[in-house]
Coordinates of C-alpha atoms in Angstrom, one line a residue:
Chain J
M1 CA 32.0 19.4 41.2
M2 CA 30.5 21.8 38.8
F3 CA 27.7 22.8 41.2
K4 CA 26.9 22.7 44.9
R5 CA 23.2 22.3 44.6
I6 CA 21.0 21.8 41.5
T7 CA 17.3 22.2 42.0
I8 CA 15.1 20.8 39.3
I9 CA 11.6 22.1 39.2
G10 CA 9.1 19.9 37.4
L11 CA 9.7 16.1 37.5
G12 CA 8.3 14.8 34.2
L13 CA 10.3 12.8 31.7
I14 CA 12.8 15.6 31.2
G15 CA 13.2 16.7 34.8
G16 CA 13.5 13.1 36.0
S17 CA 16.0 12.2 33.3
L18 CA 18.1 15.3 33.9
G19 CA 18.3 14.3 37.6
L20 CA 19.6 10.8 36.7
A21 CA 22.0 12.3 34.2
I22 CA 23.3 14.9 36.7
K23 CA 23.9 12.2 39.3
K24 CA 25.5 9.9 36.8
Q25 CA 28.0 12.6 35.7
R26 CA 28.5 13.8 39.2
L27 CA 27.8 17.4 38.3
A28 CA 26.4 18.5 41.7
Q29 CA 27.0 17.7 45.4
E30 CA 23.2 17.6 45.8
V31 CA 20.2 17.4 43.5
I32 CA 16.8 18.6 44.8
G33 CA 13.7 17.8 42.9
V34 CA 10.4 19.7 43.1
S35 CA 6.9 18.6 42.0
R36 CA 3.5 20.0 42.7
R37 CA 2.1 16.6 43.0
R38 CA 2.5 14.3 46.0
S39 CA 2.3 11.1 43.8
T40 CA 5.1 12.4 41.6
V41 CA 7.3 13.1 44.7
V42 CA 6.9 9.5 45.7
R43 CA 7.6 8.1 42.2
A44 CA 10.6 10.4 41.8
L45 CA 12.1 9.2 45.0
S46 CA 11.7 5.6 44.1
R47 CA 13.3 6.2 40.6
G48 CA 16.1 8.0 42.4
V49 CA 16.1 11.0 40.2
A50 CA 17.0 13.5 43.1
D51 CA 18.6 13.3 46.5
R52 CA 15.6 15.0 48.1
V53 CA 12.2 15.8 46.7
T54 CA 9.9 18.5 48.0
L55 CA 6.5 20.2 47.1
D56 CA 7.9 23.7 48.0
A57 CA 9.7 25.3 45.0
A58 CA 10.6 28.5 46.9
K59 CA 12.3 26.7 49.7
A60 CA 14.0 24.3 47.3
V61 CA 15.9 27.0 45.4
Q62 CA 17.5 28.4 48.5
G63 CA 21.3 27.6 48.4
A64 CA 21.0 26.3 44.7
D65 CA 23.6 27.6 42.3
L66 CA 21.8 26.1 39.4
V67 CA 18.0 25.9 39.0
I68 CA 16.5 24.1 36.0
L69 CA 12.8 24.7 35.1
C70 CA 11.4 21.6 33.5
A71 CA 7.6 22.3 33.3
P72 CA 5.2 23.1 30.5
V73 CA 6.2 26.3 28.8
L74 CA 3.6 28.7 30.4
K75 CA 4.1 27.1 33.8
I76 CA 7.8 27.8 33.6
I77 CA 7.0 31.5 33.6
D78 CA 4.7 31.1 36.6
I79 CA 7.3 29.1 38.5
A80 CA 10.0 31.8 37.7
R81 CA 7.6 34.3 39.4
D82 CA 7.1 32.0 42.4
I83 CA 10.8 31.5 43.1
S84 CA 12.2 34.9 42.1
G85 CA 12.3 36.2 45.7
S86 CA 14.0 33.1 47.1
L87 CA 16.9 32.7 44.7
E88 CA 20.5 33.2 45.9
E89 CA 22.7 36.0 44.6
G90 CA 24.7 34.7 41.6
A91 CA 22.4 31.7 41.0
I92 CA 21.9 30.6 37.4
V93 CA 18.4 29.7 36.2
T94 CA 17.9 27.8 33.0
D95 CA 14.9 25.8 31.6
A96 CA 14.1 23.0 29.2
G97 CA 11.1 24.6 27.5
S98 CA 10.4 23.9 23.8
T99 CA 9.8 27.5 22.9
K100 CA 12.2 30.3 23.9
K101 CA 11.1 33.8 22.8
E102 CA 8.2 34.2 25.3
I103 CA 10.1 32.4 28.1
V104 CA 13.2 34.5 27.8
K105 CA 11.3 37.7 27.5
H106 CA 9.2 37.1 30.6
I107 CA 11.7 35.5 32.8
E108 CA 14.3 38.1 32.1
S109 CA 11.9 40.7 33.4
I110 CA 10.8 38.6 36.3
L111 CA 14.1 37.6 37.9
P112 CA 16.1 39.9 40.0
D113 CA 19.3 41.4 38.6
K114 CA 21.6 39.4 40.8
V115 CA 20.3 36.1 39.2
H116 CA 21.3 35.0 35.7
F117 CA 18.8 33.5 33.3
V118 CA 19.9 31.5 30.2
G119 CA 17.3 29.8 28.1
S120 CA 17.9 26.1 27.0
H121 CA 16.0 23.6 24.9
P122 CA 17.4 20.1 25.1
L123 CA 16.2 18.4 21.9
A124 CA 15.4 15.1 23.5
G125 CA 12.3 13.4 24.8
S126 CA 9.7 11.0 23.6
E127 CA 5.9 10.7 23.3
K128 CA 6.0 9.2 26.8
S129 CA 5.6 11.5 29.8
G130 CA 6.1 11.1 33.5
V131 CA 8.9 10.6 35.9
I132 CA 8.6 6.8 35.7
Y133 CA 10.1 6.9 32.2
S134 CA 13.2 8.8 33.3
D135 CA 16.3 7.8 31.5
G136 CA 19.8 9.1 32.4
N137 CA 20.9 8.5 28.8
L138 CA 18.0 10.4 27.2
F139 CA 20.2 13.4 26.2
D140 CA 23.2 11.6 24.9
N141 CA 24.5 13.0 21.6
S142 CA 21.4 15.2 20.9
Y143 CA 21.5 18.9 20.4
C144 CA 20.8 21.4 23.1
L145 CA 19.9 24.8 21.8
V146 CA 20.9 27.6 24.2
T147 CA 19.8 31.2 23.7
R148 CA 21.7 34.4 24.0
S149 CA 19.8 37.7 24.2
S150 CA 21.1 41.2 24.9
W151 CA 20.6 40.5 28.6
T152 CA 22.5 37.2 28.7
E153 CA 25.5 37.3 31.1
K154 CA 28.5 35.8 29.4
S155 CA 29.9 33.7 32.3
A156 CA 26.4 32.2 33.0
L157 CA 26.1 31.4 29.3
E158 CA 29.4 29.6 29.4
K159 CA 28.5 27.7 32.5
V160 CA 25.2 26.6 31.0
K161 CA 26.8 25.5 27.8
K162 CA 29.4 23.5 29.8
F163 CA 26.6 21.9 31.9
W164 CA 24.7 20.5 28.9
R165 CA 28.0 19.3 27.3
R166 CA 28.7 17.4 30.5
I167 CA 25.1 16.0 30.3
G168 CA 26.2 14.5 26.9
M169 CA 24.7 17.0 24.5
K170 CA 26.0 19.0 21.5
V171 CA 25.4 22.6 22.3
E172 CA 24.4 25.4 19.8
V173 CA 23.9 29.0 20.8
M174 CA 21.3 31.2 19.0
S175 CA 18.8 34.0 19.6
P176 CA 15.4 33.1 21.0
D177 CA 13.8 34.3 17.7
K178 CA 15.9 32.1 15.6
H179 CA 15.3 29.1 18.0
D180 CA 11.6 29.4 17.7
M181 CA 11.6 29.7 13.9
I182 CA 13.8 26.7 13.3
I183 CA 12.0 24.5 15.9
S184 CA 8.6 25.4 14.6
K185 CA 9.6 23.7 11.4
L186 CA 11.3 20.7 13.0
S187 CA 9.1 20.0 15.9
H188 CA 6.0 22.1 16.1
L189 CA 4.8 21.7 12.5
P190 CA 5.4 17.9 12.5
H191 CA 3.3 17.8 15.7
A192 CA 0.5 19.8 14.1
S193 CA 0.5 17.6 11.0
S194 CA 0.7 14.4 13.2
A195 CA -2.3 15.6 15.2
A196 CA -4.3 16.6 12.0
L197 CA -3.6 13.2 10.6
S198 CA -4.9 11.4 13.6
N199 CA -7.9 13.6 13.6
A200 CA -8.6 12.9 10.0
C201 CA -9.1 9.2 10.7
S202 CA -12.1 7.5 12.2
K203 CA -11.7 4.8 14.8
A204 CA -13.2 2.2 12.5
E205 CA -10.3 2.6 10.0
L206 CA -7.6 2.4 12.7
R207 CA -7.8 -1.4 13.0
F208 CA -5.5 -1.9 10.1
A209 CA -3.1 0.9 11.0
A210 CA 0.5 -0.3 10.2
G211 CA 4.0 1.0 10.6
G212 CA 3.6 4.0 8.3
F213 CA 0.6 5.4 10.1
K214 CA 2.1 4.6 13.5
D215 CA 5.3 6.4 12.7
A216 CA 3.7 9.5 11.1
T217 CA 1.2 10.0 14.1
R218 CA 3.5 8.8 17.0
I219 CA 4.0 12.3 18.4
S220 CA 0.2 13.1 18.5
S221 CA 0.3 10.7 21.5
S222 CA 2.2 13.3 23.5
S223 CA 0.8 15.3 26.4
P224 CA -1.9 17.8 25.1
E225 CA -1.2 20.1 28.1
L226 CA 2.5 20.3 27.3
W227 CA 1.9 21.0 23.6
K228 CA -0.9 23.5 24.0
D229 CA 1.6 25.8 25.7
I230 CA 4.2 25.2 23.1
F231 CA 1.7 26.0 20.3
L232 CA 0.5 29.1 22.1
T233 CA 4.0 30.5 22.6
N234 CA 5.1 30.0 19.0
R235 CA 1.8 30.8 17.2
K236 CA 3.1 33.0 14.4
N237 CA 5.9 30.5 13.3
I238 CA 3.5 27.6 13.4
I239 CA 0.7 29.3 11.5
R240 CA 3.4 30.1 8.9
G241 CA 4.6 26.6 8.9
I242 CA 1.1 25.1 8.5
S243 CA 0.6 27.4 5.5
E244 CA 3.9 26.1 3.9
L245 CA 2.7 22.6 4.6
E246 CA -0.6 23.2 3.0
K247 CA 1.2 24.6 -0.1
E248 CA 3.2 21.3 -0.3
L249 CA 0.1 19.3 0.2
S250 CA -1.7 21.1 -2.6
K251 CA 1.3 20.4 -5.0
I252 CA 0.7 16.7 -4.3
K253 CA -3.0 17.2 -4.9
S254 CA -2.5 19.0 -8.1
A255 CA -0.2 16.3 -9.5
L256 CA -2.8 13.7 -8.6
K257 CA -5.6 15.7 -10.3
K258 CA -3.5 16.0 -13.4
N259 CA -2.6 12.3 -13.1
S260 CA 1.0 13.3 -13.6
G261 CA 3.4 10.5 -12.6
K262 CA 6.3 12.9 -13.6
E263 CA 5.2 15.6 -11.1
L264 CA 4.5 13.0 -8.4
M265 CA 7.9 11.5 -8.9
K266 CA 9.6 14.9 -8.6
L267 CA 7.8 15.6 -5.3
L268 CA 8.4 12.2 -3.8
E269 CA 12.1 12.3 -4.9
K270 CA 12.6 15.7 -3.4
A271 CA 11.1 14.5 -0.1
K272 CA 13.3 11.4 0.0
T273 CA 16.4 13.6 -0.7
V274 CA 15.5 15.9 2.3
R275 CA 14.6 13.0 4.6
D276 CA 17.8 11.0 3.6
S277 CA 20.0 14.0 4.3
I278 CA 19.3 13.8 8.1
Chain F
M1 CA 3.1 -29.2 1.3
M2 CA 0.6 -26.6 0.4
F3 CA 2.1 -25.8 -3.1
K4 CA 4.3 -27.6 -5.5
R5 CA 5.9 -24.6 -7.0
I6 CA 5.6 -20.9 -5.9
T7 CA 7.0 -18.3 -8.3
I8 CA 7.6 -14.9 -6.9
I9 CA 8.0 -12.1 -9.5
G10 CA 9.8 -9.1 -8.2
L11 CA 12.5 -9.5 -5.6
G12 CA 12.4 -6.3 -3.5
L13 CA 11.9 -6.2 0.2
I14 CA 8.4 -7.9 0.0
G15 CA 9.3 -10.5 -2.6
G16 CA 12.5 -11.5 -0.9
S17 CA 10.9 -11.6 2.6
L18 CA 8.1 -13.7 1.2
G19 CA 10.6 -16.2 -0.3
L20 CA 12.3 -16.6 3.1
A21 CA 8.9 -16.9 4.9
I22 CA 7.7 -19.5 2.5
K23 CA 10.8 -21.6 2.9
K24 CA 10.7 -21.2 6.7
Q25 CA 7.2 -22.4 6.8
R26 CA 7.7 -25.1 4.2
L27 CA 4.8 -24.0 2.1
A28 CA 6.2 -25.2 -1.3
Q29 CA 8.4 -27.9 -2.6
E30 CA 10.1 -25.3 -4.7
V31 CA 10.3 -21.5 -4.7
I32 CA 11.4 -19.7 -8.0
G33 CA 12.3 -16.1 -7.9
V34 CA 12.2 -13.7 -10.8
S35 CA 13.8 -10.2 -11.2
R36 CA 14.5 -8.0 -14.2
R37 CA 17.9 -7.1 -12.9
R38 CA 20.9 -9.4 -13.0
S39 CA 22.4 -7.7 -9.9
T40 CA 19.2 -8.5 -7.9
V41 CA 19.3 -12.1 -9.1
V42 CA 22.8 -12.4 -7.6
R43 CA 21.8 -10.7 -4.3
A44 CA 18.6 -12.9 -4.1
L45 CA 20.6 -16.1 -4.4
S46 CA 23.1 -15.0 -1.8
R47 CA 20.3 -14.1 0.6
G48 CA 18.7 -17.5 -0.1
V49 CA 15.3 -16.1 -0.9
A50 CA 14.5 -18.7 -3.5
D51 CA 15.7 -22.1 -4.7
R52 CA 16.2 -20.8 -8.2
V53 CA 16.3 -17.3 -9.6
T54 CA 15.7 -16.3 -13.2
L55 CA 15.3 -13.2 -15.4
D56 CA 12.6 -14.9 -17.5
A57 CA 9.2 -14.5 -15.9
A58 CA 7.1 -16.3 -18.5
K59 CA 9.3 -19.4 -18.2
A60 CA 9.4 -19.2 -14.4
V61 CA 5.6 -19.5 -14.1
Q62 CA 5.4 -22.7 -16.0
G63 CA 4.5 -25.5 -13.5
A64 CA 3.8 -23.1 -10.7
D65 CA 0.5 -23.6 -8.8
L66 CA 0.9 -20.1 -7.0
V67 CA 2.4 -17.0 -8.6
I68 CA 2.9 -13.9 -6.4
L69 CA 3.4 -10.6 -8.2
C70 CA 5.6 -8.3 -6.0
A71 CA 6.4 -5.3 -8.1
P72 CA 5.4 -1.7 -8.1
V73 CA 1.6 -1.4 -8.7
L74 CA 1.6 -0.4 -12.4
K75 CA 4.3 -3.0 -13.1
I76 CA 2.2 -5.7 -11.5
I77 CA -0.3 -5.2 -14.3
D78 CA 2.4 -5.3 -17.0
I79 CA 3.8 -8.5 -15.6
A80 CA 0.3 -10.1 -15.6
R81 CA 0.2 -9.3 -19.3
D82 CA 3.7 -10.9 -19.9
I83 CA 2.9 -14.1 -18.1
S84 CA -0.8 -14.7 -19.0
G85 CA -0.1 -17.0 -21.8
S86 CA 2.4 -19.2 -19.8
L87 CA 0.3 -19.9 -16.7
E88 CA -0.8 -23.5 -16.0
E89 CA -4.4 -24.4 -15.9
G90 CA -5.8 -24.0 -12.3
A91 CA -2.8 -21.8 -11.2
I92 CA -3.6 -19.2 -8.6
V93 CA -2.1 -15.7 -9.1
T94 CA -2.0 -13.2 -6.3
D95 CA 0.0 -10.0 -5.6
A96 CA 1.3 -7.7 -2.9
G97 CA 0.3 -4.4 -4.3
S98 CA -0.7 -1.5 -2.1
T99 CA -3.8 -0.5 -4.1
K100 CA -6.3 -3.0 -5.3
K101 CA -9.1 -1.6 -7.5
E102 CA -7.0 -0.9 -10.6
I103 CA -4.9 -4.1 -10.2
V104 CA -7.9 -6.3 -9.7
K105 CA -9.9 -4.7 -12.5
H106 CA -7.0 -5.0 -15.0
I107 CA -5.6 -8.4 -14.1
E108 CA -9.1 -10.0 -14.0
S109 CA -9.5 -8.9 -17.7
I110 CA -6.0 -10.0 -18.6
L111 CA -5.7 -13.5 -17.3
P112 CA -7.2 -16.5 -19.0
D113 CA -10.4 -18.1 -17.4
K114 CA -8.6 -21.3 -16.4
V115 CA -6.4 -19.2 -14.0
H116 CA -7.7 -17.7 -10.7
F117 CA -6.6 -14.2 -9.5
V118 CA -7.1 -13.1 -5.9
G119 CA -5.7 -9.7 -4.9
S120 CA -3.7 -9.4 -1.7
H121 CA -2.1 -6.6 0.2
P122 CA 0.1 -7.7 3.1
L123 CA 0.3 -4.7 5.4
A124 CA 4.1 -5.1 6.1
G125 CA 7.2 -3.4 5.0
S126 CA 9.5 -0.6 5.9
E127 CA 11.0 2.5 4.4
K128 CA 13.9 0.3 3.2
S129 CA 13.8 -1.3 -0.1
G130 CA 15.7 -4.0 -1.8
V131 CA 16.2 -7.8 -1.5
I132 CA 19.2 -7.4 0.8
Y133 CA 16.8 -6.3 3.6
S134 CA 14.6 -9.4 3.2
D135 CA 13.4 -10.7 6.5
G136 CA 11.4 -14.0 6.9
N137 CA 9.6 -12.6 10.0
L138 CA 8.5 -9.3 8.3
F139 CA 4.9 -10.4 8.0
D140 CA 4.4 -11.9 11.5
N141 CA 1.1 -10.8 13.2
S142 CA 0.4 -8.0 10.7
Y143 CA -2.8 -7.9 8.7
C144 CA -3.1 -9.1 5.1
L145 CA -6.1 -7.6 3.2
V146 CA -7.4 -10.0 0.6
T147 CA -9.9 -8.8 -1.9
R148 CA -13.1 -10.5 -3.1
S149 CA -14.7 -9.3 -6.4
S150 CA -17.6 -10.7 -8.3
W151 CA -15.1 -12.7 -10.4
T152 CA -13.2 -14.2 -7.4
E153 CA -13.3 -18.0 -7.4
K154 CA -14.2 -19.3 -3.9
S155 CA -11.6 -22.1 -3.6
A156 CA -8.8 -19.9 -4.8
L157 CA -9.8 -17.2 -2.3
E158 CA -9.7 -19.8 0.6
K159 CA -6.4 -21.1 -0.6
V160 CA -4.9 -17.5 -0.7
K161 CA -6.3 -16.8 2.8
K162 CA -4.7 -20.0 4.1
F163 CA -1.4 -19.1 2.5
W164 CA -1.2 -15.7 4.2
R165 CA -2.2 -17.2 7.5
R166 CA 0.5 -19.8 7.2
I167 CA 3.0 -17.0 6.5
G168 CA 2.0 -15.6 9.9
M169 CA -0.6 -12.9 9.0
K170 CA -4.1 -12.1 10.2
V171 CA -6.3 -12.1 7.1
E172 CA -9.3 -9.8 6.3
V173 CA -11.4 -10.0 3.2
M174 CA -13.0 -7.0 1.6
S175 CA -13.9 -5.5 -1.8
P176 CA -11.1 -3.7 -3.8
D177 CA -13.0 -0.5 -3.4
K178 CA -13.2 -0.7 0.4
H179 CA -9.5 -1.7 0.5
D180 CA -8.5 1.4 -1.4
M181 CA -10.6 3.7 0.7
I182 CA -9.3 2.4 4.1
I183 CA -5.7 2.2 3.0
S184 CA -5.7 5.7 1.5
K185 CA -6.3 7.0 5.0
L186 CA -4.0 4.7 6.9
S187 CA -1.1 4.5 4.5
H188 CA -1.3 6.8 1.5
L189 CA -2.4 10.0 3.3
P190 CA 0.3 9.6 5.9
H191 CA 2.8 9.2 3.1
A192 CA 1.6 12.3 1.4
S193 CA 1.7 14.3 4.6
S194 CA 5.2 12.9 5.4
A195 CA 6.4 13.9 2.0
A196 CA 4.8 17.4 2.2
L197 CA 6.5 17.9 5.6
S198 CA 9.9 17.0 4.3
N199 CA 9.4 19.2 1.3
A200 CA 8.4 22.2 3.6
C201 CA 11.8 22.1 5.3
S202 CA 15.0 23.5 4.0
K203 CA 18.3 21.6 4.4
A204 CA 19.7 24.3 6.7
E205 CA 17.1 23.6 9.3
L206 CA 17.5 19.9 9.2
R207 CA 20.7 19.9 11.2
F208 CA 18.7 19.9 14.5
A209 CA 16.0 17.4 13.4
A210 CA 15.2 15.3 16.3
G211 CA 13.0 12.3 17.1
G212 CA 9.6 13.9 16.3
F213 CA 10.6 15.1 12.9
K214 CA 12.3 11.8 12.1
D215 CA 9.3 9.8 13.0
A216 CA 6.8 12.0 11.2
T217 CA 8.9 12.0 8.0
R218 CA 10.3 8.4 8.1
I219 CA 8.1 7.1 5.3
S220 CA 9.1 9.9 3.0
S221 CA 12.4 8.0 2.7
S222 CA 10.6 5.2 0.8
S223 CA 11.1 4.4 -2.9
P224 CA 9.5 7.2 -5.0
E225 CA 9.0 4.8 -7.9
L226 CA 6.9 2.5 -5.8
W227 CA 4.9 5.3 -4.3
K228 CA 4.2 7.1 -7.5
D229 CA 2.3 4.0 -8.8
I230 CA 0.4 3.8 -5.5
F231 CA -0.6 7.4 -5.6
L232 CA -1.6 7.2 -9.3
T233 CA -3.8 4.2 -8.8
N234 CA -5.7 5.5 -5.8
R235 CA -5.9 9.2 -6.9
K236 CA -9.5 9.9 -5.8
N237 CA -9.2 8.5 -2.3
I238 CA -5.9 10.3 -1.7
I239 CA -7.2 13.6 -3.1
R240 CA -10.2 13.3 -0.7
G241 CA -7.9 12.4 2.2
I242 CA -5.6 15.4 1.6
S243 CA -8.7 17.6 1.6
E244 CA -9.7 16.2 5.0
L245 CA -6.2 16.6 6.3
E246 CA -6.3 20.2 5.1
K247 CA -9.5 20.8 7.0
E248 CA -7.9 19.4 10.2
L249 CA -4.8 21.6 9.7
S250 CA -7.0 24.7 9.3
K251 CA -8.8 23.9 12.6
I252 CA -5.4 24.0 14.3
K253 CA -4.4 27.2 12.5
S254 CA -7.8 28.8 13.4
A255 CA -7.3 27.9 17.1
L256 CA -3.8 29.5 17.0
K257 CA -5.1 32.6 15.2
K258 CA -7.7 33.0 18.0
N259 CA -5.0 32.3 20.6
S260 CA -7.4 29.7 22.0
G261 CA -5.8 27.3 24.4
K262 CA -9.2 25.7 25.0
E263 CA -9.7 24.8 21.2
L264 CA -6.0 23.6 20.9
M265 CA -6.5 21.4 23.9
K266 CA -9.6 19.9 22.4
L267 CA -7.8 19.1 19.0
L268 CA -4.7 17.8 20.7
E269 CA -6.7 15.6 23.1
K270 CA -8.8 14.2 20.3
A271 CA -5.6 13.3 18.4
K272 CA -4.1 11.6 21.4
T273 CA -7.3 9.6 21.9
V274 CA -7.2 8.4 18.3
R275 CA -3.5 7.6 18.4
D276 CA -3.6 5.8 21.8
S277 CA -6.5 3.6 20.5
I278 CA -4.3 1.8 18.0

């Protein structure tokens, strides 16, 4: 097997689904799950996402050769601090956080030299949260972005890449900076616009909400706690993204003000081309 | 049966699906389909959306007691002009256009007094277009907004309401003005923001587009021709909606600039409450 013991800290949708995928692919002799909440521990055991589940993160990482941090972004950094003294020599630590620059910078300075950190961002998930929605196929055929910094150890990087591939993902390696820039456009900006769209509607109007509105606002139903951290750790890119979005909105507004079908057609056709190219 | 002959003019996704639904519910002895394009006529016949299909709209409305206009918004008005001299006395004309104020105003002035027009907007559809995607269950359990103006004839209104209910829809009656205001928020504004979001992304970034981006931009894949007309006939409401969306985006930007987790949390929580209330 690839690993002796994998410890997953944080048992939400991602942590739980990872546990199921690891067991399905037989990537570890033992999977340990860690949650801060007793109720989650009970649910995680009943969903079978780990062989053992505990509330004690520091204890759970002892003897682990792979530790995966699956908490909200800012919590990931706190957890790294809590477990740093308990990690085995040679252990690999990775994460599933949606921003990478802040996480990589802090965790590389927190963890001892004998431990290897490699940042990861599996591009999978849904607007649902909680271990009860765990799905061992959640990651299939999606991309996992893995980061390489000047501190990244080569063999650890290779092992983490192999791990995500065995989980079923397509792996791409890039710098934390590049990751945060790309993902701000593809994930954080859509989230901001989805939230703004929801907030621009009054409840009275929502009665007739149909497919278009539901699709466009679906992600604003995600966990505010999770997303607050993502937003705070990728502020500059998201601010820049919102400005670009505002520029595009004002092009549409200007075409409407001029009553120009030709300009509208150009903007809508461009959008369709972009969207259809995915 | 409710109708002797129903003529559907415009055989896209909506017109085609209506044909299938009418036949499934046995609402007419005969369904005539009309398209401007010979290729659509062939496809419509093979999908079985009508008993007969023709290129000649004026001829096709002869003997029809219900005529449904299912074309892009501005085309609906042109078609009404083309058929106005051929409609039977007492015939009811309705439509499936996504804006109502312009359509109702123009068509009421175009059609002869002996014919009754009632505006309709079935809130159903998808980003797909074309008769080949026709689906007789497309309308099930969705809302159909039917308009009442000072010219609306009461018995015609009742018959149109009954028609949509038999198709499987929940019917709500409102003024064309109110319709356009509500729908600008629930459908046209999401469309504008979806298009703007797509246009704010470069193709190079799109490679890693995942569920969130796909959901938020799905509707920008719709027909530009269809949406150009919708935008042009609901300009003021959409301009106002974009301004409100910009206000909400700038609240998020301001929270990011202040690095305020508390403000972000408030905005994301509000959005989640709105979205979850649907």
